[in-house]
Amino acid sequence: MVRTMTTHGGLEPVFCTIVPPHVLDRLARHDDPALSGPARRSLQRDAMERTRRRLTTVIGATAAAAPAGKQDGQPHRTIYDAHHGTDLPGTKVRGEGQQPGGDATVNRAYSGLGATFELYLSVYGRDSIDGRGLPLDATVHYDEKYDNAFWNGEQMVFGDGDGEIFLDFTIPVDVIGHELTHGVTQHTANLAYFGQSGALNESVSDVFGSLIKQYTLGQTAAEADWLIGAGLLAPRVTGTALRSMKAPGTAYDDDVLGKDPQPATMDDYVHTGSDNGGVHINSGIPNHAFYLAATALGGHAWERAGQIWYDVLTGGELREDADFADFARLTVKAARERYGAGDEVQAVKKGWEEVGVPAS
Ligand SMILES: [Zn+2]
């Protein structure tokens, strides 16, 4: 979730779901009610949650502060079960430090929140998404056959999927990392969720979502799959994931879902009014630049490439309305400041060059 200015001069949160609206819109028009029904209902729920979040913000609610007794450098996770209803947060089913129970969905949500917390703390020295130990809450089994997952500015919410197109949304740890990273962005650069700044906001979530998966698996840049949402698509779908940072535009090509619309370079930049100006579409371009820089450097992508991106996100120079070229320039500057004039600067510059974004 990030904020943009509203007509009444306040800050309106923008609500990010992992499955972009253009995917569910298409699914909602399908002839088979087993496919269109859950998609329609999911779109209605997304709209409802977006409105609910807006009202909460206008009333002036703020995110919870770290609870008394929470130790610095430790996560504070609580998992709730909505029991297929829509009341949030639902019934508490697992608290911090409690042993896993019999529900694999609850256990995956708990682990995924922990993995996200761990990367930010161990690698970047950040205590939770706000840097001040924000408790991490998540609700699972939200609604019936809900085809999405989201961060609403206060907590994570996961659907079980319809079982036909989407499986359980707690399966890919990068989806959890993606959504929580919207919280990190909200507390730092606060990139406006429209056009290129919105695509950067999405890309930053994909970058750190993928890095959380890579860190959890101990993978090098060469070993990583660079997919977002691998394991989420049901077996009948012709596709491997929601997005590919390695090869944007190739994650799926399916008779029901259509084809992955992401471009890899500026030559194929998509001009559209939908999806907030293509925030989930053109994010393929900065995603691919990160992939190119990280694989050129080799080793663990969260170390040098990830550190450079993190420095830009949190360094205070990235404007809320930054475009791709602004971001590219700042990554080159951050690489030079942290590592001097060496491989890092060259790899970052070359990554942006290859996707057609000027970096100097
Ligand atoms: Zn997102």
Coordinates of N, CA and C and ligand atoms in Angstrom, one line a residue, residues 1 15-19 149 175 178-179 182 193 198 201-203 205-206 243 279-280, ligand 1:
M1 N 0.8 -1.2 0.0 CA 0.0 0.0 0.0 C 0.9 1.2 0.0
F15 N -4.0 0.5 -2.9 CA -4.2 -0.8 -2.4 C -3.7 -1.8 -3.4
C16 N -2.6 -2.5 -3.1 CA -2.0 -3.5 -4.1 C -2.4 -4.9 -3.8
T17 N -2.9 -5.5 -4.8 CA -3.2 -7.0 -4.7 C -2.1 -7.7 -5.6
I18 N -1.7 -8.9 -5.3 CA -0.7 -9.5 -6.0 C -1.1 -9.9 -7.4
V19 N -2.4 -10.3 -7.6 CA -2.9 -10.5 -8.9 C -3.5 -9.2 -9.4
A149 N -4.2 -11.9 -2.8 CA -3.5 -11.6 -1.5 C -3.2 -10.2 -1.5
V175 N 5.5 -13.8 -2.9 CA 4.3 -13.1 -2.9 C 4.1 -12.3 -1.5
H178 N 6.7 -9.6 -1.5 CA 6.2 -8.5 -2.4 C 5.3 -7.6 -1.7
E179 N 4.3 -8.2 -1.1 CA 3.2 -7.4 -0.4 C 3.8 -6.6 0.8
H182 N 5.7 -3.5 -0.1 CA 4.8 -2.2 -0.3 C 4.8 -1.4 1.0
Y193 N 1.7 5.7 -6.8 CA 1.2 4.4 -7.4 C 0.5 4.7 -8.8
G198 N 4.7 4.3 -10.2 CA 4.0 3.2 -9.7 C 4.6 1.9 -10.2
N201 N 7.4 1.3 -7.9 CA 6.9 0.8 -6.7 C 6.6 -0.8 -6.8
E202 N 6.0 -1.2 -7.9 CA 5.7 -2.6 -8.1 C 7.0 -3.4 -8.2
S203 N 8.0 -2.8 -9.0 CA 9.2 -3.5 -9.3 C 10.0 -3.7 -8.0
S205 N 8.9 -4.1 -5.1 CA 8.2 -5.2 -4.4 C 8.6 -6.5 -5.0
D206 N 8.7 -6.6 -6.3 CA 9.1 -7.8 -7.0 C 10.6 -8.1 -6.6
R243 N 4.8 -13.5 -12.9 CA 5.8 -12.6 -13.6 C 7.2 -13.3 -13.6
V279 N 1.0 -0.3 -14.0 CA 2.1 -0.5 -12.9 C 2.6 -1.9 -12.8
H280 N 1.6 -2.9 -13.0 CA 2.1 -4.3 -13.0 C 2.6 -4.8 -14.3
Ligands
ZN1 ZN 2.3 -5.0 -5.7

